[in-house]
Short mmCIF file of C-alpha atoms in Angstrom, two decimals:
data_model
loop_
_atom_site.label_atom_id
_atom_site.label_comp_id
_atom_site.label_asym_id
_atom_site.label_seq_id
_atom_site.Cartn_x
_atom_site.Cartn_y
_atom_site.Cartn_z
CA MET A 228 -0.10 0.26 -0.41
CA ASN A 229 1.54 3.50 -0.94
CA PHE A 230 0.64 6.79 0.69
CA GLN A 231 1.32 10.12 -1.11
CA ILE A 232 1.99 13.42 1.59
CA SER A 233 0.37 16.14 -0.66
CA LEU A 234 2.34 19.23 1.53
CA THR A 235 0.96 22.82 -0.24
CA ASP A 236 2.86 26.07 0.76
CA GLY A 237 0.27 28.03 2.13
CA THR A 238 -0.21 30.25 5.54
CA PHE A 239 -1.70 28.81 8.60
CA THR A 240 -4.72 31.15 8.83
CA THR A 241 -7.40 31.31 12.34
CA ILE A 242 -8.31 34.47 11.90
CA VAL A 243 -9.74 35.64 8.44
CA THR A 244 -8.89 39.50 8.24
CA ALA A 245 -10.13 41.39 5.27
CA TRP A 246 -6.84 42.74 5.23
CA PRO A 247 -4.46 40.58 4.45
CA ASP A 248 -4.81 38.43 2.40
CA ALA A 249 -4.70 34.32 2.97
CA ASN A 250 -1.90 34.08 0.88
CA ASP A 251 -0.33 36.90 1.27
CA ARG A 252 2.94 36.63 2.40
CA SER A 253 4.65 40.06 2.02
CA THR A 254 6.84 40.84 5.18
CA SER A 255 3.81 43.78 6.39
CA ALA A 256 1.04 40.81 6.12
CA CYS A 257 3.43 38.67 8.31
CA LEU A 258 3.23 41.88 10.66
CA ALA A 259 -0.18 42.46 10.25
CA ARG A 260 -1.27 38.70 11.15
CA ILE A 261 0.75 38.98 14.28
CA ALA A 262 -0.32 42.67 15.51
CA SER A 263 -3.90 40.78 14.61
CA TYR A 264 -3.26 37.62 16.82
CA ILE A 265 -2.17 39.76 20.06
CA ILE A 266 -5.10 41.68 20.07
CA TRP A 267 -7.40 38.85 19.47
CA TRP A 268 -5.58 37.53 22.20
CA LEU A 269 -5.78 40.25 24.36
CA PHE A 270 -9.66 40.65 23.98
CA MET A 271 -10.16 36.70 24.55
CA SER A 272 -8.17 37.00 27.68
CA ARG A 273 -10.81 40.01 28.75
CA VAL A 274 -13.21 38.02 27.60
CA SER A 275 -12.39 34.90 29.99
CA ALA A 276 -11.09 36.47 32.53
CA ILE A 277 -14.33 38.52 33.13
CA TYR A 278 -17.01 35.72 33.00
CA VAL A 279 -14.94 33.52 35.30
CA LEU A 280 -14.64 36.23 37.78
CA VAL A 281 -18.16 36.91 37.38
CA VAL A 282 -19.38 33.00 38.07
CA SER A 283 -17.16 32.61 40.58
CA LEU A 284 -18.75 35.21 42.96
CA THR A 285 -21.84 33.96 42.39
CA ILE A 286 -20.65 30.69 43.57
CA CYS A 287 -19.20 32.40 46.34
CA LEU A 288 -22.74 34.95 46.92
CA ASN A 289 -24.42 31.31 46.82
CA HIS A 290 -22.13 29.21 49.64
CA GLN A 291 -22.76 32.45 51.31
CA TYR A 292 -25.81 32.44 51.86
CA LYS A 293 -25.51 28.60 52.66
CA ASN A 294 -23.10 29.85 55.77
CA LEU A 295 -25.44 31.94 57.45
CA GLN A 296 -27.88 29.11 57.08
CA SER A 297 -25.62 26.20 57.84
CA TYR A 298 -24.43 29.42 61.39
CA PHE A 299 -28.12 29.73 62.36
CA TYR A 300 -28.88 25.85 62.31
CA ARG A 301 -25.83 25.58 64.68
CA LEU A 302 -26.88 27.93 67.14
CA VAL A 303 -29.25 25.39 68.29
CA ASP A 304 -26.18 23.04 69.89
CA ILE A 305 -25.03 25.67 72.40
CA PHE A 306 -27.94 24.54 74.52
CA GLU A 307 -26.47 20.90 74.43
CA ASN A 308 -23.23 22.17 76.33
CA ASN A 309 -23.55 20.44 79.64
CA ASP A 310 -20.96 22.47 80.58
CA LEU A 311 -22.75 26.24 80.81
CA SER A 312 -25.10 26.98 82.81
CA GLN A 313 -29.16 27.76 81.33
CA ILE A 314 -28.20 31.73 81.65
CA GLU A 315 -24.82 31.39 80.29
CA LYS A 316 -26.08 29.25 77.22
CA GLU A 317 -29.04 32.18 77.40
CA MET A 318 -26.13 35.02 77.12
CA GLU A 319 -24.08 32.99 74.56
CA TYR A 320 -27.06 32.33 72.26
CA GLU A 321 -28.10 35.98 72.21
CA ARG A 322 -24.03 37.02 71.03
CA SER A 323 -24.30 34.41 68.40
CA LEU A 324 -27.32 35.41 66.82
CA LYS A 325 -26.32 39.32 67.24
CA ILE A 326 -23.66 38.43 64.98
CA GLY A 327 -25.54 36.27 63.02
CA ILE A 328 -27.60 39.08 61.76
CA LYS A 329 -24.50 41.31 61.60
CA LEU A 330 -23.66 38.88 58.93
CA HIS A 331 -27.07 38.58 57.32
CA SER A 332 -26.68 42.45 56.79
CA ASP A 333 -23.51 43.00 55.40
CA THR A 334 -24.25 39.97 52.70
CA LEU A 335 -27.32 41.88 51.55
CA TRP A 336 -24.39 44.65 51.31
CA CYS A 337 -22.37 42.47 49.27
CA THR A 338 -25.29 40.94 47.21
CA LYS A 339 -26.33 44.76 46.30
CA GLN A 340 -22.41 45.76 45.31
CA PHE A 341 -22.68 42.64 43.31
CA GLN A 342 -26.02 43.31 40.80
CA THR A 343 -25.22 46.91 40.99
CA ALA A 344 -21.01 45.76 39.67
CA CYS A 345 -22.29 42.88 37.32
CA SER A 346 -25.56 44.15 36.22
CA ALA A 347 -23.88 45.14 32.55
CA VAL A 348 -22.31 41.75 32.30
CA PHE A 349 -25.44 40.58 32.68
CA SER A 350 -27.30 41.90 30.09
CA GLY A 351 -24.89 41.70 28.03
CA GLN A 352 -24.74 37.69 27.80
CA ILE A 353 -28.67 37.59 27.34
CA ILE A 354 -28.82 39.59 24.46
CA ILE A 355 -25.35 37.82 22.87
CA THR A 356 -26.80 34.80 23.45
CA ILE A 357 -30.53 35.30 21.64
CA TYR A 358 -28.43 37.13 18.62
CA VAL A 359 -25.68 34.20 18.18
CA LEU A 360 -28.71 31.62 18.73
CA CYS A 361 -31.04 33.44 15.89
CA LEU A 362 -27.78 33.85 13.50
CA LEU A 363 -27.11 30.21 14.08
CA MET A 364 -30.92 29.05 12.86
CA LEU A 365 -30.39 31.20 10.38
CA GLN A 366 -27.54 29.61 9.40
CA MET A 367 -28.78 26.35 9.51
CA VAL A 368 -31.61 26.85 7.22
CA ASN A 369 -29.59 28.58 4.77
CA SER A 370 -27.15 25.81 4.60
CA ASP A 371 -26.29 22.55 3.06
CA ARG A 372 -27.27 19.11 5.89
CA THR A 373 -23.83 18.29 5.74
CA LEU A 374 -22.07 17.02 8.82
CA MET A 375 -19.23 19.82 8.35
CA ASN A 376 -21.74 22.21 8.24
CA THR A 377 -24.02 21.21 10.80
CA LEU A 378 -21.05 20.26 13.53
CA PRO A 379 -19.79 23.85 13.84
CA ILE A 380 -22.91 25.75 14.22
CA VAL A 381 -24.06 22.69 16.72
CA THR A 382 -21.12 23.36 19.03
CA THR A 383 -21.30 26.84 19.14
CA GLY A 384 -25.09 26.95 20.20
CA ALA A 385 -24.02 24.46 22.61
CA THR A 386 -21.11 26.34 23.87
CA MET A 387 -23.80 29.47 24.30
CA LEU A 388 -26.78 27.94 26.30
CA ILE A 389 -23.62 26.01 28.61
CA SER A 390 -22.10 29.57 28.97
CA THR A 391 -25.57 31.80 29.84
CA GLY A 392 -26.74 28.13 31.57
CA PHE A 393 -23.69 28.74 34.25
CA TYR A 394 -25.21 32.75 35.05
CA MET A 395 -28.63 30.77 34.90
CA TRP A 396 -28.03 28.57 37.26
CA ASN A 397 -25.97 30.53 40.14
CA ALA A 398 -27.77 33.49 40.08
CA GLY A 399 -31.11 31.03 40.62
CA ASP A 400 -29.13 29.14 43.58
CA VAL A 401 -28.63 32.60 45.17
CA THR A 402 -32.33 33.35 44.99
CA GLU A 403 -33.32 29.73 46.25
CA GLU A 404 -30.72 30.14 49.55
CA ALA A 405 -31.16 34.05 50.04
CA ALA A 406 -35.50 33.09 50.62
CA LEU A 407 -34.55 30.27 52.86
CA LEU A 408 -33.01 31.92 55.38
CA PRO A 409 -36.10 33.55 57.65
CA THR A 410 -37.06 29.91 58.30
CA VAL A 411 -33.35 29.11 59.32
CA MET A 412 -33.72 31.92 61.54
CA TYR A 413 -36.88 30.24 63.12
CA CYS A 414 -34.98 27.65 63.78
CA SER A 415 -32.28 28.11 65.30
CA GLY A 416 -33.27 27.27 69.21
CA TRP A 417 -35.00 30.72 70.53
CA GLU A 418 -37.13 28.05 71.88
CA ASN A 419 -34.92 26.43 74.72
CA CYS A 420 -34.46 30.56 76.27
CA GLN A 421 -36.14 31.01 79.45
CA ARG A 422 -38.27 33.64 81.45
CA ASN A 423 -37.08 36.91 80.45
CA SER A 424 -34.10 36.43 78.58
CA SER A 425 -36.87 34.32 75.88
CA LYS A 426 -38.81 37.61 75.69
CA ARG A 427 -35.92 39.52 74.84
CA ILE A 428 -34.52 37.16 72.23
CA ARG A 429 -37.96 36.61 71.18
CA ARG A 430 -38.10 40.59 70.38
CA LEU A 431 -34.85 40.24 68.91
CA LEU A 432 -35.09 37.35 66.85
CA PHE A 433 -38.84 38.51 65.46
CA VAL A 434 -36.96 41.95 64.73
CA ALA A 435 -34.26 39.67 62.55
CA MET A 436 -37.03 38.12 60.90
CA ALA A 437 -39.26 41.22 60.04
CA MET A 438 -35.87 42.64 58.52
CA ALA A 439 -35.24 40.19 56.09
CA GLN A 440 -38.53 39.38 55.21
CA SER A 441 -39.29 42.92 54.75
CA GLN A 442 -36.51 43.06 52.17
CA ARG A 443 -37.35 43.11 48.86
CA PRO A 444 -36.30 38.86 47.38
CA VAL A 445 -32.80 38.78 47.19
CA ILE A 446 -32.73 38.16 43.18
CA LEU A 447 -30.37 38.90 40.59
CA ARG A 448 -31.50 40.73 37.72
CA SER A 449 -29.97 42.36 34.11
CA PHE A 450 -31.45 45.55 33.14
CA GLY A 451 -32.89 46.25 36.70
CA ILE A 452 -35.84 44.63 35.79
CA ILE A 453 -34.77 40.74 34.62
CA GLU A 454 -34.45 38.27 37.08
CA LEU A 455 -31.62 35.43 36.09
CA SER A 456 -33.34 32.27 37.31
CA TYR A 457 -34.35 28.85 35.78
CA GLU A 458 -37.36 29.96 33.92
CA LEU A 459 -35.16 33.37 32.31
CA TYR A 460 -32.50 30.24 31.07
CA LEU A 461 -35.65 28.63 29.14
CA SER A 462 -37.12 31.83 28.02
CA ILE A 463 -34.38 32.57 26.54
CA VAL A 464 -34.16 29.58 24.65
CA LYS A 465 -37.87 30.20 23.10
CA SER A 466 -37.65 33.80 22.85
CA SER A 467 -34.40 33.22 20.45
CA TYR A 468 -36.78 30.51 18.29
CA SER A 469 -39.78 32.76 18.09
CA ALA A 470 -37.69 35.51 17.19
CA PHE A 471 -35.96 33.23 14.88
CA SER A 472 -39.75 32.62 13.63
CA LEU A 473 -41.52 36.22 12.86
CA LEU A 474 -37.83 37.38 11.17
CA TYR A 475 -37.76 34.51 9.19
#
């Protein structure tokens, strides 16, 4: 069996530019390719860094609410310590409860700052996802149904859906975990307090729960009005198909 290898003196072009042409081998063309590659990598590194930063911050915020839940759940363990008297247990519980309320207030402040800083990123991701999905569906309709034409379309569409899913998934987790905090506060063990201490702690806990419930629900938004949630992720896919159907 004879094998023949065909070699062509072509350039390895990963970025298609208006100039230089792919077959242009002049010095200026080579310098232009190098410059375009450097600019492209700088742009992609910044986009990737923003994406990783936002997803990481959202995950950290989600775990912060989980940590708050664990903190309030563990307060009941104070009354299981046999080395302390009832009065000492109640004083320790009250002190720990105040710390938990302060941590909750700080977490709400962090959530507000995160929303302000990342709102533009969430909004841009939604716009790009809908735009790219519409273009991919249009390309799918107008191109030949071959494996080589379908594979890049499917890969690009799956990549966009996965990247957007990371945003929506983690943002929805933040909303779900934050909504559980009032119930967790109520289950923190206040019923173990007695007499005057019980009245004082119940009043403190009531104020803390009222503050938690009177706050607007912890919801991350894009464009200031669109809630980032699991339902929004499905709506993006449906709206992309609806826009494509309307325009095509």
